[in-house]
Tab-separated table of C-alpha atoms and ligand atoms in Angstrom:
chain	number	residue	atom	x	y	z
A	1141	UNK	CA	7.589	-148.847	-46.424
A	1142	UNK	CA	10.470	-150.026	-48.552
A	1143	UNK	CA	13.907	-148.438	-47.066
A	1144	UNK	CA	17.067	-148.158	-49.459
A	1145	UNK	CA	20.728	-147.519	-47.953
A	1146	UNK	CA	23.246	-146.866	-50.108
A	1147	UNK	CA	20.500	-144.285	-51.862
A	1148	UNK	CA	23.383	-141.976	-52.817
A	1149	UNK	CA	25.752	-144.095	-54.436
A	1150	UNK	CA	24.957	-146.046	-58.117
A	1151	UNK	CA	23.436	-149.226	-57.326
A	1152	UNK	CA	21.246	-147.625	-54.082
A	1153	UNK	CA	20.407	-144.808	-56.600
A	1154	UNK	CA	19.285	-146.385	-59.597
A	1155	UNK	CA	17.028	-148.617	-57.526
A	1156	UNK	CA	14.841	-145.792	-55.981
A	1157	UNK	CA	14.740	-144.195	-59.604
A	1158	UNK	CA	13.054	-147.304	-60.603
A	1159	UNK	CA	11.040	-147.696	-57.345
A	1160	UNK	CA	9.553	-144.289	-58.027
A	1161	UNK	CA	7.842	-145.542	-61.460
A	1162	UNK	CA	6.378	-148.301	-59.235
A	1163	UNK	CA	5.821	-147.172	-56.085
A	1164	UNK	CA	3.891	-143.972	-54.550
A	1165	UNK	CA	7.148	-141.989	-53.206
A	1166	UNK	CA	5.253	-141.865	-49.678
A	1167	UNK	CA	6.275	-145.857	-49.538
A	1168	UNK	CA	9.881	-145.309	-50.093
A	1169	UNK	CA	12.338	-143.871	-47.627
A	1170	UNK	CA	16.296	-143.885	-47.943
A	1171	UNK	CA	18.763	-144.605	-45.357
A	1172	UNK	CA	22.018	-142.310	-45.967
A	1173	UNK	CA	25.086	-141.167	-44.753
A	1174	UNK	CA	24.685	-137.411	-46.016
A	1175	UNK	CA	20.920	-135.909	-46.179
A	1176	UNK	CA	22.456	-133.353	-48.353
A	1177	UNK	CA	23.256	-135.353	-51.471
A	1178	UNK	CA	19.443	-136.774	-51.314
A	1179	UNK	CA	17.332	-133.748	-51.493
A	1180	UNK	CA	16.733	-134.682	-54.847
A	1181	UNK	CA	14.672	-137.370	-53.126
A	1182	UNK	CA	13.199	-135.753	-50.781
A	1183	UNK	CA	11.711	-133.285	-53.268
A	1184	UNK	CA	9.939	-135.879	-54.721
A	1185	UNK	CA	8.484	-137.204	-51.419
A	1186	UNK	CA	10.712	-139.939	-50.931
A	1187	UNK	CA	11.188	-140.172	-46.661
A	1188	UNK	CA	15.245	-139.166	-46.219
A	1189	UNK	CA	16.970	-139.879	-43.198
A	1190	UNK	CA	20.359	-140.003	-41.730
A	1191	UNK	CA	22.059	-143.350	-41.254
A	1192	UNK	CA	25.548	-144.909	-41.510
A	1193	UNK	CA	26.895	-148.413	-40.535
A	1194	UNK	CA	29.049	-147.156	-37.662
A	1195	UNK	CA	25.946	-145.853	-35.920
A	1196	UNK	CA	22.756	-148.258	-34.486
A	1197	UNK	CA	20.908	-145.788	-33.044
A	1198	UNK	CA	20.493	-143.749	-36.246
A	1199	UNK	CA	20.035	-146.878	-38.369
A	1200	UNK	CA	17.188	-147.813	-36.047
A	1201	UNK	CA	15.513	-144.968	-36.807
A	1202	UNK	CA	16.493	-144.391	-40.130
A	1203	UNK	CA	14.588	-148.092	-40.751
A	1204	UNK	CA	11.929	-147.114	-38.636
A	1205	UNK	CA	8.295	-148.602	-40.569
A	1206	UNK	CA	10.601	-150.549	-42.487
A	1207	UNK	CA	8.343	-153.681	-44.471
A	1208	UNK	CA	11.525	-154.108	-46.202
A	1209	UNK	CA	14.884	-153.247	-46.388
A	1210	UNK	CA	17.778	-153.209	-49.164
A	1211	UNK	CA	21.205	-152.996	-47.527
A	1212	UNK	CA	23.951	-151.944	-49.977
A	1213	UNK	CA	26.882	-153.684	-49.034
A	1214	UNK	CA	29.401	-151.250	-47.872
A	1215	UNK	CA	32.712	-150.782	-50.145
A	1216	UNK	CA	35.594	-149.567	-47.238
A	1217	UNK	CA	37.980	-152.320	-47.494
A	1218	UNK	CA	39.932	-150.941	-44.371
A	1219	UNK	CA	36.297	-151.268	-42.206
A	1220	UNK	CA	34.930	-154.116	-40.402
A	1221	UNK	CA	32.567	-154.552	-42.914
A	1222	UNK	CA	30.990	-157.825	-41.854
A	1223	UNK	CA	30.415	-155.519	-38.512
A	1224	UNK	CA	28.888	-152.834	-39.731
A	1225	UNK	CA	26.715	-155.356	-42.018
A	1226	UNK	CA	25.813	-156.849	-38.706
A	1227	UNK	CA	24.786	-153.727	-37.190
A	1228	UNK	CA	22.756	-153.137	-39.952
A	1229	UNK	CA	20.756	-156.078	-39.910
A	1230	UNK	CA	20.214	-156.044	-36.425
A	1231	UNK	CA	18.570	-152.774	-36.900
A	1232	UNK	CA	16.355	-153.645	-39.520
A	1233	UNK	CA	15.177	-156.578	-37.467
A	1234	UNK	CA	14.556	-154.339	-34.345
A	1235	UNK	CA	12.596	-151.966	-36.730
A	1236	UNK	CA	10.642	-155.279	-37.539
A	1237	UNK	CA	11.384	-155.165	-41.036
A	1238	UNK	CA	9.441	-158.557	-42.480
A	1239	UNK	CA	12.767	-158.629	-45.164
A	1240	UNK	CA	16.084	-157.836	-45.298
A	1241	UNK	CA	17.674	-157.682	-48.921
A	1242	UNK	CA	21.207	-157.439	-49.241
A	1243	UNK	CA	23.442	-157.076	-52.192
A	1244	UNK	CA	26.020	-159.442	-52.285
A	1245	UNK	CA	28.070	-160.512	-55.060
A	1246	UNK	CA	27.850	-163.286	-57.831
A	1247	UNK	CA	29.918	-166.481	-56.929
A	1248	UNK	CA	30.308	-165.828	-53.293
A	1249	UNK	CA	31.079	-169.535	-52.050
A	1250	UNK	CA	33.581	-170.942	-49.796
A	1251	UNK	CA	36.921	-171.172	-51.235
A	1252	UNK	CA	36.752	-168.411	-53.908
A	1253	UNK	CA	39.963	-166.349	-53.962
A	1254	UNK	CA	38.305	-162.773	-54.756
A	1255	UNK	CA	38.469	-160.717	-51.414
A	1256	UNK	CA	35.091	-159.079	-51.054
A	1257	UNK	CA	33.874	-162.905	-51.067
A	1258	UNK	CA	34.162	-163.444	-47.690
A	1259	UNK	CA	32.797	-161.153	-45.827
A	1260	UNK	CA	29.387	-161.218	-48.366
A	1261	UNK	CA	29.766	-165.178	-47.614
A	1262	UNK	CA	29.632	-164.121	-43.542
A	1263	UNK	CA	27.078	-161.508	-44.174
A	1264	UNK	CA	24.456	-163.839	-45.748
A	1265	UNK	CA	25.610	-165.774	-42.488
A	1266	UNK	CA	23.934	-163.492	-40.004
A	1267	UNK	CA	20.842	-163.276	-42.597
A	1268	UNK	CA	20.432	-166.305	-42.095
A	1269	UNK	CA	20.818	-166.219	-38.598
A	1270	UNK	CA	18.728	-163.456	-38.266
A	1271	UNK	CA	14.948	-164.529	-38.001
A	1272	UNK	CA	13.807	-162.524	-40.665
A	1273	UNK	CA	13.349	-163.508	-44.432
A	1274	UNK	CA	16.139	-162.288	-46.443
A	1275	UNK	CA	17.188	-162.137	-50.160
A	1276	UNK	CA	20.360	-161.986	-51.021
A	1277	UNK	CA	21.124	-160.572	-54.659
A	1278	UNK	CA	24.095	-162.283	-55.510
A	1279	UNK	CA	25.308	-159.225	-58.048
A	1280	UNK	CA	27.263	-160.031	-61.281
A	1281	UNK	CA	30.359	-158.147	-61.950
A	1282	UNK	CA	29.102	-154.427	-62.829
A	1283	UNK	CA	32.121	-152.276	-63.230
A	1284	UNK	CA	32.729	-149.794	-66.647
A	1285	UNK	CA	33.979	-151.879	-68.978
A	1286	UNK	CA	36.242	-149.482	-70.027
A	1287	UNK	CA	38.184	-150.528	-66.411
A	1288	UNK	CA	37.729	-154.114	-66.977
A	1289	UNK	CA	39.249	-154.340	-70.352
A	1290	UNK	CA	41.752	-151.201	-70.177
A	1291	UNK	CA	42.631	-148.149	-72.528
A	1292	UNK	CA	42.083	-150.852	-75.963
A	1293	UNK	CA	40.798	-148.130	-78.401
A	1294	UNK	CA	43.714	-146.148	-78.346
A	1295	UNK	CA	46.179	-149.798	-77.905
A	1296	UNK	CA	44.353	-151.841	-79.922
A	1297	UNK	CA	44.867	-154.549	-77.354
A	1298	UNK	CA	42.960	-156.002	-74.068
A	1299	UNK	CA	45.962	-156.230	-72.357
A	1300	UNK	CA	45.218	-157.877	-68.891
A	1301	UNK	CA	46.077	-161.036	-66.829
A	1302	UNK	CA	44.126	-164.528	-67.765
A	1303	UNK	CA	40.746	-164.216	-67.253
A	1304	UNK	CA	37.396	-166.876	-67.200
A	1305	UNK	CA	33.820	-166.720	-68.101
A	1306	UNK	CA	32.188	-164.135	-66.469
A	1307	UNK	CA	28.684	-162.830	-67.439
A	1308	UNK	CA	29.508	-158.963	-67.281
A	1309	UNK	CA	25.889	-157.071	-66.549
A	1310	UNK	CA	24.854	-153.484	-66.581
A	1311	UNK	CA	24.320	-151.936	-63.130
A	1312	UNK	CA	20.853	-150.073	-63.985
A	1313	UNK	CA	19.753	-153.932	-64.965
A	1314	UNK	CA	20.703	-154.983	-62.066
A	1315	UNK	CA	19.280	-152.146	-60.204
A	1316	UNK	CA	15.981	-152.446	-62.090
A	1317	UNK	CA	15.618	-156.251	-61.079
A	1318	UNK	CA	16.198	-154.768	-57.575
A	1319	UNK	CA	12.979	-152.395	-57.603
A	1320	UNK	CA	10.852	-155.021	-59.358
A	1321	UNK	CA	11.795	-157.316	-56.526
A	1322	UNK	CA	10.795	-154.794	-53.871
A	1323	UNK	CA	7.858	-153.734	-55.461
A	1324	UNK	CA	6.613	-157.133	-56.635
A	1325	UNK	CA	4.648	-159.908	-54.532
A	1326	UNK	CA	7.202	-162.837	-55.391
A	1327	UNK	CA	9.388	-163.801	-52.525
A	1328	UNK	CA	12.782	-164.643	-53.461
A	1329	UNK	CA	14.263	-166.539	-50.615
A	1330	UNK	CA	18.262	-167.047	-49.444
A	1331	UNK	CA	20.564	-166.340	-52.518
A	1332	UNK	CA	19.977	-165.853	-55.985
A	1333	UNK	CA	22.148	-164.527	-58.943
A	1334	UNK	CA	21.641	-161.525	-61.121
A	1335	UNK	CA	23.482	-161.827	-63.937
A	1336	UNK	CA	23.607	-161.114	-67.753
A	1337	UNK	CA	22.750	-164.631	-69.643
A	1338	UNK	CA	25.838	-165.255	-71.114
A	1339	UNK	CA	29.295	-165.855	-69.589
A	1340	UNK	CA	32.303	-164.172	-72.049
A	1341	UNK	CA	36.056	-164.014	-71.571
A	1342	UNK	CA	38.515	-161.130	-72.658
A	1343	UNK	CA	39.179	-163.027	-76.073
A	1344	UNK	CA	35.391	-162.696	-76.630
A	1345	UNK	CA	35.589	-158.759	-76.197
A	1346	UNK	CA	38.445	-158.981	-78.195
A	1347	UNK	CA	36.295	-160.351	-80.841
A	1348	UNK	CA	33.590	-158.350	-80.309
A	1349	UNK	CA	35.333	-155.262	-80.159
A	1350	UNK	CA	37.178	-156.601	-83.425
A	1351	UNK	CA	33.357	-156.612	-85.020
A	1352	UNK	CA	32.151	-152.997	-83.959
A	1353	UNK	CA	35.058	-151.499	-84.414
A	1354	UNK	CA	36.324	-153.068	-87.629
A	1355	UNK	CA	39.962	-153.020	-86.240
A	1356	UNK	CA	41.468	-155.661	-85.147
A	1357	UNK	CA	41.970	-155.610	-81.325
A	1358	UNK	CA	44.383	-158.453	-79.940
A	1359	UNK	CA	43.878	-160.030	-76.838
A	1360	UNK	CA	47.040	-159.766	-75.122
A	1361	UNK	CA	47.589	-161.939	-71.426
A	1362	UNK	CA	49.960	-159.778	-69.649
A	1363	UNK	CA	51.887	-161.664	-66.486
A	1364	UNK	CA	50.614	-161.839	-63.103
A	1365	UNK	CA	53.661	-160.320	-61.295
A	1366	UNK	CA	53.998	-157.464	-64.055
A	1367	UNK	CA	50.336	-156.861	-64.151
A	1368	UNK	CA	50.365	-155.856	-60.051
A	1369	UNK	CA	53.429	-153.390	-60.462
A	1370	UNK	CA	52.175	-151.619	-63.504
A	1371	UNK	CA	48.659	-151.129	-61.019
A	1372	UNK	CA	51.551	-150.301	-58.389
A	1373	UNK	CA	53.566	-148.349	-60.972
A	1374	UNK	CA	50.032	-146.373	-61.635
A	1375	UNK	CA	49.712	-145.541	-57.477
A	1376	UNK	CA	47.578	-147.772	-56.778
A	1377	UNK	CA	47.852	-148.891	-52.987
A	1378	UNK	CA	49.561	-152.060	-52.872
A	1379	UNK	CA	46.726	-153.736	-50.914
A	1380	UNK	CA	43.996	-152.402	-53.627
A	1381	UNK	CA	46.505	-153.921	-56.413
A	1382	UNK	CA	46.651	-157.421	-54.652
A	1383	UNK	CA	42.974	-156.991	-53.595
A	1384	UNK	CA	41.827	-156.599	-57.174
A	1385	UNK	CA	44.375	-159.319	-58.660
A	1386	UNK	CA	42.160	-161.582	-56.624
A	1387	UNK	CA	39.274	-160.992	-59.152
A	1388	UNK	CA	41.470	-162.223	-62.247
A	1389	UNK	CA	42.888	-165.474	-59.575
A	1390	UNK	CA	38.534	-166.141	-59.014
A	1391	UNK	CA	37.495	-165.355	-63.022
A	1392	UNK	CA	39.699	-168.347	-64.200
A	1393	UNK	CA	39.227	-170.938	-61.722
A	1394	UNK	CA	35.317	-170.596	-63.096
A	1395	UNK	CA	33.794	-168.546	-59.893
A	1396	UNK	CA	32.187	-166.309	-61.570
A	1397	UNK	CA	31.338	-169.074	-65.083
A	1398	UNK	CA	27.308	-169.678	-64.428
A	1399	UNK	CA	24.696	-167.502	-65.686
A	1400	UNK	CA	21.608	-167.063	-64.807
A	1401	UNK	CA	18.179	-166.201	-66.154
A	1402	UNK	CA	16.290	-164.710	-63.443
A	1403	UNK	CA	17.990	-161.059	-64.660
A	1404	UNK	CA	15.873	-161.886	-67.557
A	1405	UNK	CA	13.030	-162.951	-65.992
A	1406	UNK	CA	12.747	-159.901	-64.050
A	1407	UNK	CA	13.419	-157.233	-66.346
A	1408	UNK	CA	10.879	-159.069	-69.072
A	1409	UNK	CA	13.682	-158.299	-71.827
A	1410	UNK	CA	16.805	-158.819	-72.720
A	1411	UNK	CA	19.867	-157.310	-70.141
A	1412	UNK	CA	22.251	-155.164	-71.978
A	1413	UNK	CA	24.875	-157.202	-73.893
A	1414	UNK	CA	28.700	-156.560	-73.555
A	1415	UNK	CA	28.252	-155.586	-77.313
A	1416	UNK	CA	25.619	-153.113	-76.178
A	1417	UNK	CA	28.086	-151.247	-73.675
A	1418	UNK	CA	30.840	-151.882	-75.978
A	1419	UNK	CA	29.358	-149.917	-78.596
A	1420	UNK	CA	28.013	-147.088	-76.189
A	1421	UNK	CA	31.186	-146.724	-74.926
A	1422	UNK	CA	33.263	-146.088	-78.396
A	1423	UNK	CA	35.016	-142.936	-78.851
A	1424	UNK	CA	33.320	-140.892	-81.361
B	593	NAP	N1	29.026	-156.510	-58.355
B	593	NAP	C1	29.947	-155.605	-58.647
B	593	NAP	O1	30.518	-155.575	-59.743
B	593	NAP	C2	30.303	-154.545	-57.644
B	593	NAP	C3	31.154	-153.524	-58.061
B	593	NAP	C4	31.470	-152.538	-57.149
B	593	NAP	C5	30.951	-152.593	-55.863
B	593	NAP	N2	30.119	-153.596	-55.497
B	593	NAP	C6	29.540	-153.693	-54.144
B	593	NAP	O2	28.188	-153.262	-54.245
B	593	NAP	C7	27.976	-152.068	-53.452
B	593	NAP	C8	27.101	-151.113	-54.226
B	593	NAP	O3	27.753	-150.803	-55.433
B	593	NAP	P1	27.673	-149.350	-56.050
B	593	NAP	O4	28.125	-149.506	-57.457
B	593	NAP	O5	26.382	-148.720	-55.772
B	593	NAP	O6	28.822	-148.626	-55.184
B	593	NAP	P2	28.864	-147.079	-54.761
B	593	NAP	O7	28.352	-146.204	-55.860
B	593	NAP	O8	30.251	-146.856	-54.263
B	593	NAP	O9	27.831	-147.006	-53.551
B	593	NAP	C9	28.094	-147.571	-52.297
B	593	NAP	C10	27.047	-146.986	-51.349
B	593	NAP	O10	27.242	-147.580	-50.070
B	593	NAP	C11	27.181	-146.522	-49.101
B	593	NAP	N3	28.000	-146.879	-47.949
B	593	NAP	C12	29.283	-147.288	-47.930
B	593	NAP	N4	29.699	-147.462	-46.663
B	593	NAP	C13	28.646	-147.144	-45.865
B	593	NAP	C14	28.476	-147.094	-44.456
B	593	NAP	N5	29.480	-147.422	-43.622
B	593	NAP	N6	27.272	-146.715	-43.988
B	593	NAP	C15	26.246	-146.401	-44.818
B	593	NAP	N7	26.365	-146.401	-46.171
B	593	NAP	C16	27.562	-146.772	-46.670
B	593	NAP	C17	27.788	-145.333	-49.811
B	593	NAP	O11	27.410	-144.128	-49.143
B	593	NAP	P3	27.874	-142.668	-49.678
B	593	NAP	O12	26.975	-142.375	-50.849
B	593	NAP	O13	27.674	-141.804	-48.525
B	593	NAP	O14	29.325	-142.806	-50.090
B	593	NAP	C18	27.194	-145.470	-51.199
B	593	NAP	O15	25.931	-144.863	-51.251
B	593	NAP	C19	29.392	-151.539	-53.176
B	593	NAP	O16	29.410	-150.784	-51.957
B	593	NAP	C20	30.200	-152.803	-53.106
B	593	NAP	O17	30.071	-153.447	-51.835
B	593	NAP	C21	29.773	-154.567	-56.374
């Protein structure tokens, strides 16, 4: 049995959608916080059962027949997270799961500024420490790109602090790795990235949005300071603002610069390009 938390948000989702095109449904059961918003699942045989972070018992039996387990990393900045990771990997490894996957995030090392860093850096910890074989799917940045570069069709400009490198990847690629991982024979041990295969910066979209678009959109590097009170000036919590600055303080000191070709590997074509979403996303 191959257990998926996380089953009702994107990542969690997409990965049992591709699980079901490998995998009789009777082999796949989802750990979730609301039953409810999984009865699509369920319909289609998939086991559903009730389980949240805060609460062991219902993990443990949420995980129950568990070969494997995917734990989606959980997103509440004001929780414990690393403790509610914890509890979740102690459950897995009382329901004698034989591997625990988690997914963490793309340059997670000691020393890199971007908040969420840490506690995926003290989560693969306690994987490590926990007995049991564990992947950890070290996930390249996924967000919309139309929150990553800002409003530039109707500007005309990526307006945003200084970036770095990072090799932006589409979260149903990523998610489809996932499922061929779980549903495959190759063991992938301790961390390993997931990324597209190429590395761009802002003045690349700039470019490339220049190309599709046959405008030309500037890149524009807005300050540091200013950049956190227009998030601030947009009601953002203050701690979200500062939280997220983090990402642009990580991007250019080259955290998130290597690519990787496993994505590739996996998928047995090429991930989406940045072009690709780019041109998706274009207002018609
Ligand atoms: N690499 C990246 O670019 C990137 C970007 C954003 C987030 N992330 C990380 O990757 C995770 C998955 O991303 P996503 O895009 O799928 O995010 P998402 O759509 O927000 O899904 C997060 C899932 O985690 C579940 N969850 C959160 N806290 C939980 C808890 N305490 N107990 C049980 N389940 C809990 C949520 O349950 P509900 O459905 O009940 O809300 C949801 O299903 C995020 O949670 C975050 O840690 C990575």
């Amino acid at each position: 049995m191959i257990v998926v938390t996380g089953a009702t948000g994107g990542l969690g989702g997409t990965t049992v959608e591709h699980l079901l095109k490998r995998v009789p449904a009777d082999q796949i059961a989802v750990s979730v916080r609301d039953t409810a918003k999984a009865r699509h699942l369920a319909d289609r045989g998939v086991r559903v059962r009730q389980g949240s972070y805060e609460d062991p018992a219902a993990l443990r039996d949420s995980f129950a027949g568990a070969d494997q387990v995917l734990l989606v990393s959980g997103n509440d900045p004001a929780a414990d997270i690393v403790g509610l990771h914890r509890n979740a990997i102690e459950a897995a490894v009382a329901a004698g799961a034989r591997r625990i996957l988690y997914t963490s995030q793309h340059g997670a090392a000691p020393g890199n500024p971007y908040g969420p860093s840490d506690f995926h850096i003290a989560t693969e910890a306690i994987l490590a420490d926990s007995g049991v074989a564990w992947t950890a799917l070290r996930n390249a940045a996924y967000g919309p790109l139309g929150q990553v570069l800002g409003p530039w069709q109707q500007t005309g400009e990526i307006a945003q602090p200084q970036d770095g490198p990072v090799p932006y990847t589409d979260r149903a690629d990523i998610a489809e790795a996932t499922a061929i991982i779980l549903a495959g024979t190759r063991s992938y041990d301790g961390p390993v990235d997931l990324t597209a295969p190429t590395a761009v910066t802002f003045d690349d979209f700039a470019e490339i949005a220049s190309d599709l678009t046959g405008r030309t959109i500037k890149r524009t590097v807005v300050d540091d300071d200013q950049w956190v009170a227009a998030q601030l000036a947009n009601g953002w919590p203050e701690q979200l603002a500062r939280l997220m600055f983090t990402w642009y303080q990580a991007a250019r000191a080259g955290y998130f610069a290597e690519a990787s070709p496993l994505l590739t590997e996996l998928l047995g074509r090429a991930p989406r390009t940045v072009a690709d979403r780019l041109a998706a996303d274009l207002d018609t």
